[in-house]
mmCIF file of C-alpha atoms and ligand atoms in Angstrom:
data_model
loop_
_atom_site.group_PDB
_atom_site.id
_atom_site.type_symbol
_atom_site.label_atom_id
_atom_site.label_comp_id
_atom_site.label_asym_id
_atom_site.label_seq_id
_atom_site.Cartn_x
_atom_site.Cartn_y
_atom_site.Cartn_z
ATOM 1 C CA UNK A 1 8.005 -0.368 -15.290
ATOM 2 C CA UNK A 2 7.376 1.159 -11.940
ATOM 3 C CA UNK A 3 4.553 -1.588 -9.827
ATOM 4 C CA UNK A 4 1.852 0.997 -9.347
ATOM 5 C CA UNK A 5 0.511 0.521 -5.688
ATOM 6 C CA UNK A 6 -1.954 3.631 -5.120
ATOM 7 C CA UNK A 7 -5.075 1.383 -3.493
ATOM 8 C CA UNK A 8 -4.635 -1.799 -1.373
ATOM 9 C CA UNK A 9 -8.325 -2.010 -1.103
ATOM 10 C CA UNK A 10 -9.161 -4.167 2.083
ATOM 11 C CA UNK A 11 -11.599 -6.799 2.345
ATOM 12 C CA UNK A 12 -12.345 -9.295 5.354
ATOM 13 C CA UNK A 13 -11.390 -12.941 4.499
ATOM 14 C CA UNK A 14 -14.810 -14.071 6.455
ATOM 15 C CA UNK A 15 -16.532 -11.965 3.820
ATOM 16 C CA UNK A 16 -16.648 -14.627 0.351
ATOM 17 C CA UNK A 17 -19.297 -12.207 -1.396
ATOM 18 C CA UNK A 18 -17.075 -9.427 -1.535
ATOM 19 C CA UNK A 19 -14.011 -11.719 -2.786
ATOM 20 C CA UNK A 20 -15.722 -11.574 -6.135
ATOM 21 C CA UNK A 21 -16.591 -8.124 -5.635
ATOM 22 C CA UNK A 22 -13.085 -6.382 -5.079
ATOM 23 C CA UNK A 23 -11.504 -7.063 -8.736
ATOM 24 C CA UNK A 24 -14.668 -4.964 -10.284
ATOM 25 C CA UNK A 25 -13.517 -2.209 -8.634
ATOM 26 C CA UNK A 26 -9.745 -2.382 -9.827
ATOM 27 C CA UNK A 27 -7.535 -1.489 -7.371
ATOM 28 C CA UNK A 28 -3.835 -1.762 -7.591
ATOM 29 C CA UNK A 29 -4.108 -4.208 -4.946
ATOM 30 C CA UNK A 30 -6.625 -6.342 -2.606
ATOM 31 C CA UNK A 31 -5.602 -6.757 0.747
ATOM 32 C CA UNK A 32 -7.670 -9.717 2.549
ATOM 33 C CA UNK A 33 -7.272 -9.380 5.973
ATOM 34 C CA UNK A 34 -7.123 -12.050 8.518
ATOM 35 C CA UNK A 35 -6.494 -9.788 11.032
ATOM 36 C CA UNK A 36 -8.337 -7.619 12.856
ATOM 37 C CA UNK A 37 -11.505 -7.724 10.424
ATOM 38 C CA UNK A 38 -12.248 -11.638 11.521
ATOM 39 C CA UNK A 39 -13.804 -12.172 14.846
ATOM 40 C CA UNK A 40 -11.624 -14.550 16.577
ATOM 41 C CA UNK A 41 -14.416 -17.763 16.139
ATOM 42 C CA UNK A 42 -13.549 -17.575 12.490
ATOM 43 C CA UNK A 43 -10.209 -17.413 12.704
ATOM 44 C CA UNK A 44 -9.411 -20.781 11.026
ATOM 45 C CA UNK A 45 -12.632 -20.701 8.685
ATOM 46 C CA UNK A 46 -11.469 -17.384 7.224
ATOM 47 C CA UNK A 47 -8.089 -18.615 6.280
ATOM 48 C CA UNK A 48 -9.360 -21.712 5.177
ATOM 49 C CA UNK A 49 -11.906 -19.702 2.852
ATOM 50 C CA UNK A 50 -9.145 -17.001 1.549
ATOM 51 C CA UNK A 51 -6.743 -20.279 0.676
ATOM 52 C CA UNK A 52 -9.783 -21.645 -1.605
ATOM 53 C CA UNK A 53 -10.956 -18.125 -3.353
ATOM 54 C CA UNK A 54 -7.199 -17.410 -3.815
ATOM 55 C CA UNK A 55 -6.915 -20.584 -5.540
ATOM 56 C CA UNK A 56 -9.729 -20.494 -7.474
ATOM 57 C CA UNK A 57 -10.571 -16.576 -8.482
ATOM 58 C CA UNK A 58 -8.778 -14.904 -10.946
ATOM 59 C CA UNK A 59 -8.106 -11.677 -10.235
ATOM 60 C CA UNK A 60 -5.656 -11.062 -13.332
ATOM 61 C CA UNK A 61 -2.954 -8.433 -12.463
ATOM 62 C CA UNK A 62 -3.939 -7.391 -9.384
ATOM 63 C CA UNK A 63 -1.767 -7.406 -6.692
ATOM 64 C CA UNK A 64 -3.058 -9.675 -3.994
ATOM 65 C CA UNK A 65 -1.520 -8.937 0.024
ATOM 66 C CA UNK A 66 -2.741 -10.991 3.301
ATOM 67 C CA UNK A 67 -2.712 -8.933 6.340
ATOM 68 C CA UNK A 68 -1.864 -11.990 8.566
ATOM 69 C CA UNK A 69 -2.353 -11.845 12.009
ATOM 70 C CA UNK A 70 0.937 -10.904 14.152
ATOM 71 C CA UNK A 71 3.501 -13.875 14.665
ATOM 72 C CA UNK A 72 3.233 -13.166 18.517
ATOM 73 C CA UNK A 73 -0.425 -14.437 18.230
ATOM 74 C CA UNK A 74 -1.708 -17.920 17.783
ATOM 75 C CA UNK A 75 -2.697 -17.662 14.528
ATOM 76 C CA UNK A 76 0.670 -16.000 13.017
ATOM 77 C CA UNK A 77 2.483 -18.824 12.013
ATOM 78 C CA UNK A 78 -0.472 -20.865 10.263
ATOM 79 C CA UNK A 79 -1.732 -17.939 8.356
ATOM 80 C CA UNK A 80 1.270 -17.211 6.595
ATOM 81 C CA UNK A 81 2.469 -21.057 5.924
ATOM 82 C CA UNK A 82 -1.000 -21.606 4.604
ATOM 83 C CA UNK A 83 -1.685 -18.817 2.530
ATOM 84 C CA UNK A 84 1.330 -19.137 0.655
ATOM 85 C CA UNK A 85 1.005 -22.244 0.435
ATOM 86 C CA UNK A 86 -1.947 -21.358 -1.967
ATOM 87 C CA UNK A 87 -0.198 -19.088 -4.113
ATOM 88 C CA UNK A 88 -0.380 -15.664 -2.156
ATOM 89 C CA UNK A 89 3.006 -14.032 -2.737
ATOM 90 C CA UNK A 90 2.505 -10.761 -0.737
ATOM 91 C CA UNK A 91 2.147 -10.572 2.969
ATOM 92 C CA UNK A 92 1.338 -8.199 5.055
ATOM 93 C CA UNK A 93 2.480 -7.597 8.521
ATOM 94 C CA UNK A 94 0.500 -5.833 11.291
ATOM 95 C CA UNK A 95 1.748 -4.379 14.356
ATOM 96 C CA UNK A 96 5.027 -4.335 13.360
ATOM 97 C CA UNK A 97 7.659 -2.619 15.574
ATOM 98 C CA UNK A 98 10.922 -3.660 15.119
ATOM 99 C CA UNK A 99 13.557 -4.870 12.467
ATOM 100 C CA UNK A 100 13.410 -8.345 14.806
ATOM 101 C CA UNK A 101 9.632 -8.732 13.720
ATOM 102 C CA UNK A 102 10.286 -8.106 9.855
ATOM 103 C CA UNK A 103 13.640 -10.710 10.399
ATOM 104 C CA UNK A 104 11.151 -13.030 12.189
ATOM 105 C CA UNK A 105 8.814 -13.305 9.206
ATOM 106 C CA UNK A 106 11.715 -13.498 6.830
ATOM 107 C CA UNK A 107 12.957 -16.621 8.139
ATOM 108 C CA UNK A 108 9.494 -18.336 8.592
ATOM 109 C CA UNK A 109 9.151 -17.345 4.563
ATOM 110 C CA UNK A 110 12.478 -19.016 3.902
ATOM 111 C CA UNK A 111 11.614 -21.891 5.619
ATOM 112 C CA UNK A 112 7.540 -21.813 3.854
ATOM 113 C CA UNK A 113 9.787 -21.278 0.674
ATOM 114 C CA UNK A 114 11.661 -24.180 1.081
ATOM 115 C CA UNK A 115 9.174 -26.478 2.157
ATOM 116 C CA UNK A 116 7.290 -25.816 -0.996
ATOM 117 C CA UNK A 117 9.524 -25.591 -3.531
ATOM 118 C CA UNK A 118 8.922 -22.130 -4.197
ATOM 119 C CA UNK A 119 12.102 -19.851 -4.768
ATOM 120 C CA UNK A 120 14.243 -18.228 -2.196
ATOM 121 C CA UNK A 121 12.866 -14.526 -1.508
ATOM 122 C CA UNK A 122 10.062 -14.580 -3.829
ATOM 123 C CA UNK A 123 7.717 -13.781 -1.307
ATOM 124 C CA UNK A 124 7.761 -10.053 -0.610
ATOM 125 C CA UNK A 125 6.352 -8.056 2.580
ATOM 126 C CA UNK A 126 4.519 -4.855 3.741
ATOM 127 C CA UNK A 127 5.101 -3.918 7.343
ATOM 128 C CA UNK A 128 2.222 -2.335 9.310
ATOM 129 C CA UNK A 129 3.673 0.153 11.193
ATOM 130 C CA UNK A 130 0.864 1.082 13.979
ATOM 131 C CA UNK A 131 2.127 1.947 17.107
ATOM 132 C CA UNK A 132 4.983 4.954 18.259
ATOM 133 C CA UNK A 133 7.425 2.260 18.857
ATOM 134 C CA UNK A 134 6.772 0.709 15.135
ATOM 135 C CA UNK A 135 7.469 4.648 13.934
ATOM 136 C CA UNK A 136 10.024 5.554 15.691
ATOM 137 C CA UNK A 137 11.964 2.232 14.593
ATOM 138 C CA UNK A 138 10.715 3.299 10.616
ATOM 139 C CA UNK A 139 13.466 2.908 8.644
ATOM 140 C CA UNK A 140 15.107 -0.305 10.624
ATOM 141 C CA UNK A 141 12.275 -1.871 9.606
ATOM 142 C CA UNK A 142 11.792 -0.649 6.160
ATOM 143 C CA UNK A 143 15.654 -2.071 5.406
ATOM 144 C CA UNK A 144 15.280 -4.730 7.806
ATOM 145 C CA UNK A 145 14.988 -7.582 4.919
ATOM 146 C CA UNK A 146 15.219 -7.820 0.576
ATOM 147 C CA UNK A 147 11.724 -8.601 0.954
ATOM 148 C CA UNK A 148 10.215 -5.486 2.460
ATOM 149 C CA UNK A 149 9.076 -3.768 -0.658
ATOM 150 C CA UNK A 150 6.354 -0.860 1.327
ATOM 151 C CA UNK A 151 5.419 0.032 4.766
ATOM 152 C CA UNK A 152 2.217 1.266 5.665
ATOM 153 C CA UNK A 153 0.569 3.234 8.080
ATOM 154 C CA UNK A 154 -2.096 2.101 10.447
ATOM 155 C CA UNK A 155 -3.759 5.350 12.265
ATOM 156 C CA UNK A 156 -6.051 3.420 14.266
ATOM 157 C CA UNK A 157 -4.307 1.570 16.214
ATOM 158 C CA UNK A 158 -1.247 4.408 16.060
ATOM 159 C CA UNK A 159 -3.820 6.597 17.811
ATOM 160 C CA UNK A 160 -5.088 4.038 19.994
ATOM 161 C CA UNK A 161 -1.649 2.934 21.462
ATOM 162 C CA UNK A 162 -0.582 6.271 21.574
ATOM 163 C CA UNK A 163 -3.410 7.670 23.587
ATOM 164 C CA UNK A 164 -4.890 10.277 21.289
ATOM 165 C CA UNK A 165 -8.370 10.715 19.391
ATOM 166 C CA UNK A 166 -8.440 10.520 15.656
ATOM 167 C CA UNK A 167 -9.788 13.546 14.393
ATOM 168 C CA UNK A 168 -10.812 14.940 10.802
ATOM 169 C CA UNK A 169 -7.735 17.484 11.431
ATOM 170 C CA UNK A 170 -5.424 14.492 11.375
ATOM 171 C CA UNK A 171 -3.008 16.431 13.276
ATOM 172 C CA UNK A 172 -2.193 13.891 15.511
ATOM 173 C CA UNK A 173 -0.613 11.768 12.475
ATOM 174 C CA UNK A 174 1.600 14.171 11.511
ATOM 175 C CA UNK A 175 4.271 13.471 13.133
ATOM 176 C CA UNK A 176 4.038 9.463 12.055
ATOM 177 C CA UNK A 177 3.158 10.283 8.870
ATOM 178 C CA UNK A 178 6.341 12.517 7.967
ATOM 179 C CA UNK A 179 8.105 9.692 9.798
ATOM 180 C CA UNK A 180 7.234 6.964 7.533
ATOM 181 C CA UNK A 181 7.078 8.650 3.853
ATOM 182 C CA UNK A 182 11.372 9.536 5.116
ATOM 183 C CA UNK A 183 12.030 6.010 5.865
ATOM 184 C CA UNK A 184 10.523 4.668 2.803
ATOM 185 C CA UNK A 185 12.095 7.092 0.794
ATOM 186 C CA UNK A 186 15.238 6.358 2.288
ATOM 187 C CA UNK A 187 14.471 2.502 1.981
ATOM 188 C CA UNK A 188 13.377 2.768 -1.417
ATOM 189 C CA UNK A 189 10.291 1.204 -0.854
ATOM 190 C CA UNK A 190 6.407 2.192 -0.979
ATOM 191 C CA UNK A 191 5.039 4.482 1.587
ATOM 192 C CA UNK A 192 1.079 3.447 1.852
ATOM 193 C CA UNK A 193 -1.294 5.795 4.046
ATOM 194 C CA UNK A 194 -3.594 4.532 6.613
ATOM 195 C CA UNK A 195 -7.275 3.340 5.987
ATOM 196 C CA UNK A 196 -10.472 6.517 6.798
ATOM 197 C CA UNK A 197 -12.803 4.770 8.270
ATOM 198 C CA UNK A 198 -15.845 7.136 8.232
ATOM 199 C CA UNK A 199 -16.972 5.765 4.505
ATOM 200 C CA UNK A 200 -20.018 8.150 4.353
ATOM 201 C CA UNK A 201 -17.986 11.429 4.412
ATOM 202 C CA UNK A 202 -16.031 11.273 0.751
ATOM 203 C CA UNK A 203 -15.074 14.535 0.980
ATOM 204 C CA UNK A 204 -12.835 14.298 3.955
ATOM 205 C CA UNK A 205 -11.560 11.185 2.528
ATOM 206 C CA UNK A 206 -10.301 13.055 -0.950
ATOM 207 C CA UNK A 207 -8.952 15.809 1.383
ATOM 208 C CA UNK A 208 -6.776 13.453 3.905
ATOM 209 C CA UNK A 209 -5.909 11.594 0.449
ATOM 210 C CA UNK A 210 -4.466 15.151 -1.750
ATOM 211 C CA UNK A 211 -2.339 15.350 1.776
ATOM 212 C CA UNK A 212 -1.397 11.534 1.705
ATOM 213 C CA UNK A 213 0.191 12.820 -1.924
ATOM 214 C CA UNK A 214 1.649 16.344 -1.305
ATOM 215 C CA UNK A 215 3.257 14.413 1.411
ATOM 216 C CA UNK A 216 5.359 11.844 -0.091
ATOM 217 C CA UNK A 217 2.641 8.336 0.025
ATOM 218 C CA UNK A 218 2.698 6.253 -3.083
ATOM 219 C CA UNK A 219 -0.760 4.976 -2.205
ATOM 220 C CA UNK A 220 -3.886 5.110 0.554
ATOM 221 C CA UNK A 221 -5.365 1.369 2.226
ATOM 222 C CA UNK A 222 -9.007 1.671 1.199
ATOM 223 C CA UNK A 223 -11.935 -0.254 3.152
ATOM 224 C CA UNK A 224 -15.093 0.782 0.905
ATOM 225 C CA UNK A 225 -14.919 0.252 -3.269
ATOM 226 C CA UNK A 226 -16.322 4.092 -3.196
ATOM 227 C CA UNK A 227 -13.044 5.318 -2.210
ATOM 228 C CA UNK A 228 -10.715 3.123 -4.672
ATOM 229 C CA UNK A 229 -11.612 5.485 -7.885
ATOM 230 C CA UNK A 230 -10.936 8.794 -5.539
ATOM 231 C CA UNK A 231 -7.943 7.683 -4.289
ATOM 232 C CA UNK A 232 -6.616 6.937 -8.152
ATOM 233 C CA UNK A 233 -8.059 10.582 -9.166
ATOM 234 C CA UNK A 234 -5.766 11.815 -7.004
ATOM 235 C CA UNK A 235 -2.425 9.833 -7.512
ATOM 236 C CA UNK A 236 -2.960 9.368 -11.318
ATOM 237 C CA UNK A 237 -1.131 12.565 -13.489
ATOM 238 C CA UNK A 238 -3.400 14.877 -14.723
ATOM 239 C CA UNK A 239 -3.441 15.594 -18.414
ATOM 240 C CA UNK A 240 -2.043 18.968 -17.301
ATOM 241 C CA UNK A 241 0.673 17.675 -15.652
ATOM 242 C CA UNK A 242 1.381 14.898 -18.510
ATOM 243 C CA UNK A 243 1.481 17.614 -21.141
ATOM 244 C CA UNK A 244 3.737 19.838 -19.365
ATOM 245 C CA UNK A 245 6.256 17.151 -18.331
ATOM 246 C CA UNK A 246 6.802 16.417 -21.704
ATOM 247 C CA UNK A 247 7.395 19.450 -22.709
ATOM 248 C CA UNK A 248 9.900 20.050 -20.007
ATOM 249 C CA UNK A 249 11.817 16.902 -21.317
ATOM 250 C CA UNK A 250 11.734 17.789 -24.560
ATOM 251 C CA UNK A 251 13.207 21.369 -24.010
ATOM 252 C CA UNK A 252 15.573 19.946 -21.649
ATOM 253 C CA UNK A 253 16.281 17.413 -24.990
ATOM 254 C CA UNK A 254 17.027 20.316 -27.132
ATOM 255 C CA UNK A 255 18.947 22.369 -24.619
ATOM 256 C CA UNK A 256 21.282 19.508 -24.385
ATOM 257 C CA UNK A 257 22.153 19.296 -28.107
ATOM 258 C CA UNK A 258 22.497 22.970 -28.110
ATOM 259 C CA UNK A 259 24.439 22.624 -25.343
ATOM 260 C CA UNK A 260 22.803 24.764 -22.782
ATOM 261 C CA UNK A 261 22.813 23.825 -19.049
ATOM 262 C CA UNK A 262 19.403 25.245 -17.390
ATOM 263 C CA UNK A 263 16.803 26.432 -19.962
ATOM 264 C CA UNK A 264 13.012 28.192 -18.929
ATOM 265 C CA UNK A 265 9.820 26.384 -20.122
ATOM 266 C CA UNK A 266 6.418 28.970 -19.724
ATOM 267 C CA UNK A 267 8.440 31.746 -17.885
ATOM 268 C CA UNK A 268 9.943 28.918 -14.928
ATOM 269 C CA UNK A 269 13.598 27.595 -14.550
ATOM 270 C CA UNK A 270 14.186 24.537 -15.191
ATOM 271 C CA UNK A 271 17.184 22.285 -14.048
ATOM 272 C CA UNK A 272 17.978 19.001 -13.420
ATOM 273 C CA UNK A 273 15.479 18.221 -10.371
ATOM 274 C CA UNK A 274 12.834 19.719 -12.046
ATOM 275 C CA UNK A 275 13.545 17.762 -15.780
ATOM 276 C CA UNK A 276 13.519 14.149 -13.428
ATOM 277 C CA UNK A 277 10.644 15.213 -11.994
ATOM 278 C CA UNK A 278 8.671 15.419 -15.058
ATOM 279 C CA UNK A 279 10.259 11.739 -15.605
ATOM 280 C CA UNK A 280 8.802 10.616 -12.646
ATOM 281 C CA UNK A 281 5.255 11.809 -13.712
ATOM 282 C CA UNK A 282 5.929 10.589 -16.983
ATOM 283 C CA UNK A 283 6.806 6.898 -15.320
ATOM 284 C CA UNK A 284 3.319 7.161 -13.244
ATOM 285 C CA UNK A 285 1.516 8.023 -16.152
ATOM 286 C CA UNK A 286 2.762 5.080 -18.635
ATOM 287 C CA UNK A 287 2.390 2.460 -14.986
ATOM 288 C CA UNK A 288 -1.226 3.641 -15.231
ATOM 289 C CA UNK A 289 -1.908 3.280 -18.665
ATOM 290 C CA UNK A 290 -3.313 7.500 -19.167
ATOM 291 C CA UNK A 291 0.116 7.417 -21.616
ATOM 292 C CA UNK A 292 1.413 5.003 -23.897
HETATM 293 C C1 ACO B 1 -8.568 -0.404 11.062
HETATM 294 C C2 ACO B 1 -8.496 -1.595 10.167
HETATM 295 O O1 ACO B 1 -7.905 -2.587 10.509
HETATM 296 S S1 ACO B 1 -9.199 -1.432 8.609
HETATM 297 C C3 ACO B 1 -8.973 -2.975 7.789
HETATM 298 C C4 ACO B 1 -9.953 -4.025 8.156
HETATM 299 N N1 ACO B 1 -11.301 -3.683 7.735
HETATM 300 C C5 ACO B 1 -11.875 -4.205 6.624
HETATM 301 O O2 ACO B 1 -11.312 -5.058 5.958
HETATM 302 C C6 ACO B 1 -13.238 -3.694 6.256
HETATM 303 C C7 ACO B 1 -13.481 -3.688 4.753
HETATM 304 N N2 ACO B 1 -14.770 -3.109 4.423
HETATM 305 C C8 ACO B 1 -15.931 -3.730 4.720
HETATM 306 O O3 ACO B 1 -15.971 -4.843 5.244
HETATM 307 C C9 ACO B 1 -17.215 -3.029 4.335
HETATM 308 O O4 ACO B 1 -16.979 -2.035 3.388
HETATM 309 C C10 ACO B 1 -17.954 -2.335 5.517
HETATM 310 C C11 ACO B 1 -18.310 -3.391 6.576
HETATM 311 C C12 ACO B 1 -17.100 -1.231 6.119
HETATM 312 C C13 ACO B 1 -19.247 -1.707 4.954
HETATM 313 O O5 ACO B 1 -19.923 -2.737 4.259
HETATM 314 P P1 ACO B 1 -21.406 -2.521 3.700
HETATM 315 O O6 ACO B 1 -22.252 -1.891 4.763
HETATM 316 O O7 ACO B 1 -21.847 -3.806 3.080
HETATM 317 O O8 ACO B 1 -21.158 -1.444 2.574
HETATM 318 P P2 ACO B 1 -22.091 -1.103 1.371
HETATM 319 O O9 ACO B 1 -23.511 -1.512 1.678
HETATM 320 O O10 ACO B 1 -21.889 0.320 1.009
HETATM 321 O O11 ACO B 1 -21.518 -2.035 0.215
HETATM 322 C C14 ACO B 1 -21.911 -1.879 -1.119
HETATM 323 C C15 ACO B 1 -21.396 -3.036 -1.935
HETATM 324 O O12 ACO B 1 -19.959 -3.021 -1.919
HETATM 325 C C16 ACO B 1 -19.474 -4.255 -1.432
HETATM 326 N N3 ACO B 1 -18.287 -3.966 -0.607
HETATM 327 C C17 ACO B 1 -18.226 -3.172 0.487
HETATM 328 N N4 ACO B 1 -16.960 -3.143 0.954
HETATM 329 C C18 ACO B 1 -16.231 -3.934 0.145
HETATM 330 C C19 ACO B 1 -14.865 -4.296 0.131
HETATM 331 N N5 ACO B 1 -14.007 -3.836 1.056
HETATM 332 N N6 ACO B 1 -14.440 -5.113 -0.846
HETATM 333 C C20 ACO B 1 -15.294 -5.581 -1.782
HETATM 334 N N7 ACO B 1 -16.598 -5.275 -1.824
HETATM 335 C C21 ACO B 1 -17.068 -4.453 -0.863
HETATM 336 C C22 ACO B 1 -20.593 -4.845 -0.594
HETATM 337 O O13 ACO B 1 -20.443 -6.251 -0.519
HETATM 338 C C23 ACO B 1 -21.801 -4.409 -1.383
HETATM 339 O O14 ACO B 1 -21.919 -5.263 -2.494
HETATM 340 P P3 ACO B 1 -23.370 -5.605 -3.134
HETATM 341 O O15 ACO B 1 -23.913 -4.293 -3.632
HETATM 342 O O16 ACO B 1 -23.051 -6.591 -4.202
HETATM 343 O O17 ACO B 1 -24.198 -6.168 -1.989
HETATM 344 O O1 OAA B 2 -3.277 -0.662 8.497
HETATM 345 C C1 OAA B 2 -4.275 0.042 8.268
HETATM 346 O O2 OAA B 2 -4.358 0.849 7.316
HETATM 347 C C2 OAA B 2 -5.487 -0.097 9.149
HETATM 348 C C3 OAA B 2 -5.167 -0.458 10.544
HETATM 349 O O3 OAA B 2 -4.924 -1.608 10.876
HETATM 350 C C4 OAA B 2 -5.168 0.582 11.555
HETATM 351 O O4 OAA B 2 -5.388 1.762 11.200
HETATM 352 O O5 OAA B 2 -4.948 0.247 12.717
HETATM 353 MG MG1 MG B 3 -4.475 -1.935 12.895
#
């Protein structure tokens, strides 16, 4: 069954209160970030932290990332033979911006893998892509290693290194955004939208979100539990959706046996893209348990 990934709710690895907090708020995934949510001072106490909780909380079938801090840092290396060292399986990568960087971190994992005794590719990766170099080099990346299985969009530091303001428009991510949902797509991987970091304004959150979707993103980063149940409103099927997708596939079932090729269900052709498109909301709907 499809791994659903439609929040990667963030939360600081200096921050042990809210490590018991995130699972209450069930996201698809926790990302604790080492990165650019720890001052530099705590660099090492963070990790150090994060490698206890991660040993010690159970946070059931959640899917737990680390946003490490780049390899080109001082803290690259250590964070990632460290954390999966204590049994974190998913790593993300920030600031990534070329198929070298993703190869990089592939052969430090092999090596972390070996060291271990943990098996040969089993750790999987998510590659930041932040800056117009890391877009522009989209798809290299996304099928630059077996282990990339999303890439993600960072608008904040996309719009910092690019030289723009963010605004509530978004306009100045379109562009990156198209970019990245094509070379996942192409990759076969997930396509995860960038974080909104003005928490108090919900509604402008559920609108960038419904855009995130119509555009081709299997999931948004989240900072704040508030926006975790929006952002699964949004990319969980409807019951309007479920009910009409299955009656699409079963027309399309009974066509078949009749022997008809395309068939209408409530007045609207439908064909083959349109009968494995109500598959694919049929899929999503079964991954998050609103169908049995
Ligand atoms: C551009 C980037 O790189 S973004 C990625 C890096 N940034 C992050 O990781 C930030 C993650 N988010 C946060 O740290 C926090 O949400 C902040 C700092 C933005 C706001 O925190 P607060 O002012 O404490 O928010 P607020 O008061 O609304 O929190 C309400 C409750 O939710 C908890 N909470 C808030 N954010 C989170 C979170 N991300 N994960 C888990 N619990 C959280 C708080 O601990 C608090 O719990 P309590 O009621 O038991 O005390
Ligand atoms: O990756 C993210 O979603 C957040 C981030 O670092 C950025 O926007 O720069
Ligand atoms: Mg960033």
């Amino acid at each position: 069954m499809k791994k659903l990934r439609r929040t990667m709710l963030f939360c600081p690895a200096s921050e042990p209160k809210m490590f018991f907090n995130t699972p209450i708020y069930n996201p698809d995934c926790i990302i604790f970030d080492l990165e650019d949510a720890v001052a530099y001072s705590e660099k090492d106490s963070a990790r150090d932290l994060l490698c206890e909780a991660i040993q010690s909380i159970d946070y059931k079938d959640i899917e737990i990332f680390v946003r490490v801090n780049p390899l080109y840092t001082e803290f690259g290396e250590i964070d990632v033979k460290e954390v999966v060292k204590a049994g974190v399986r998913n790593i993300r990568l920030p600031m990534c911006e070329t198929p070298e960087d993703v190869k990089r971190l592939s052969l430090l994992l092999d090596e972390v893998e070996k060291e271990n005794q943990i098996e040969l590719g089993s750790v999987k990766i998510q590659c930041a892509i932040e800056t117009p170099k890391g877009v522009l080099n989209a798809l290299a990346i996304a099928t630059a290693s077996p282990r990339v299985v999303a890439i993600s969009f960072g608008a904040e530091d996309f719009t910092r290194t690019l030289g723009v303001d963010r605004t509530k428009t978004a306009k100045e991510l379109t562009h990156a955004r198209a970019y990245i949902v094509l070379a996942a797509s192409v990759a076969n991987v997930d396509a995860i939208d960038t974080v909104w970091a003005d928490i108090s304004d919900i509604e402008g959150f559920k609108e960038e979100t419904r855009d995130a979707k119509i555009l081709g993103f299997s999931g948004k980063s989240c900072i704040h539990p508030s926006q975790v149940k929006e952002v699964h409103r949004i990319f969980t099927p409807t019951e309007n959706e479920i009910e009409k997708s299955l009656r699409i596939i079963q027309a399309a079932k009974e066509a078949e046996e009749k022997g008809l090729g395309v068939i209408t269900v409530d007045g609207k052709m439908v064909d083959k893209p349109v009968i494995q498109k109500a598959e694919r909301i049929i899929d999503l709907a079964k991954a998050a348990r609103v169908l049995k």
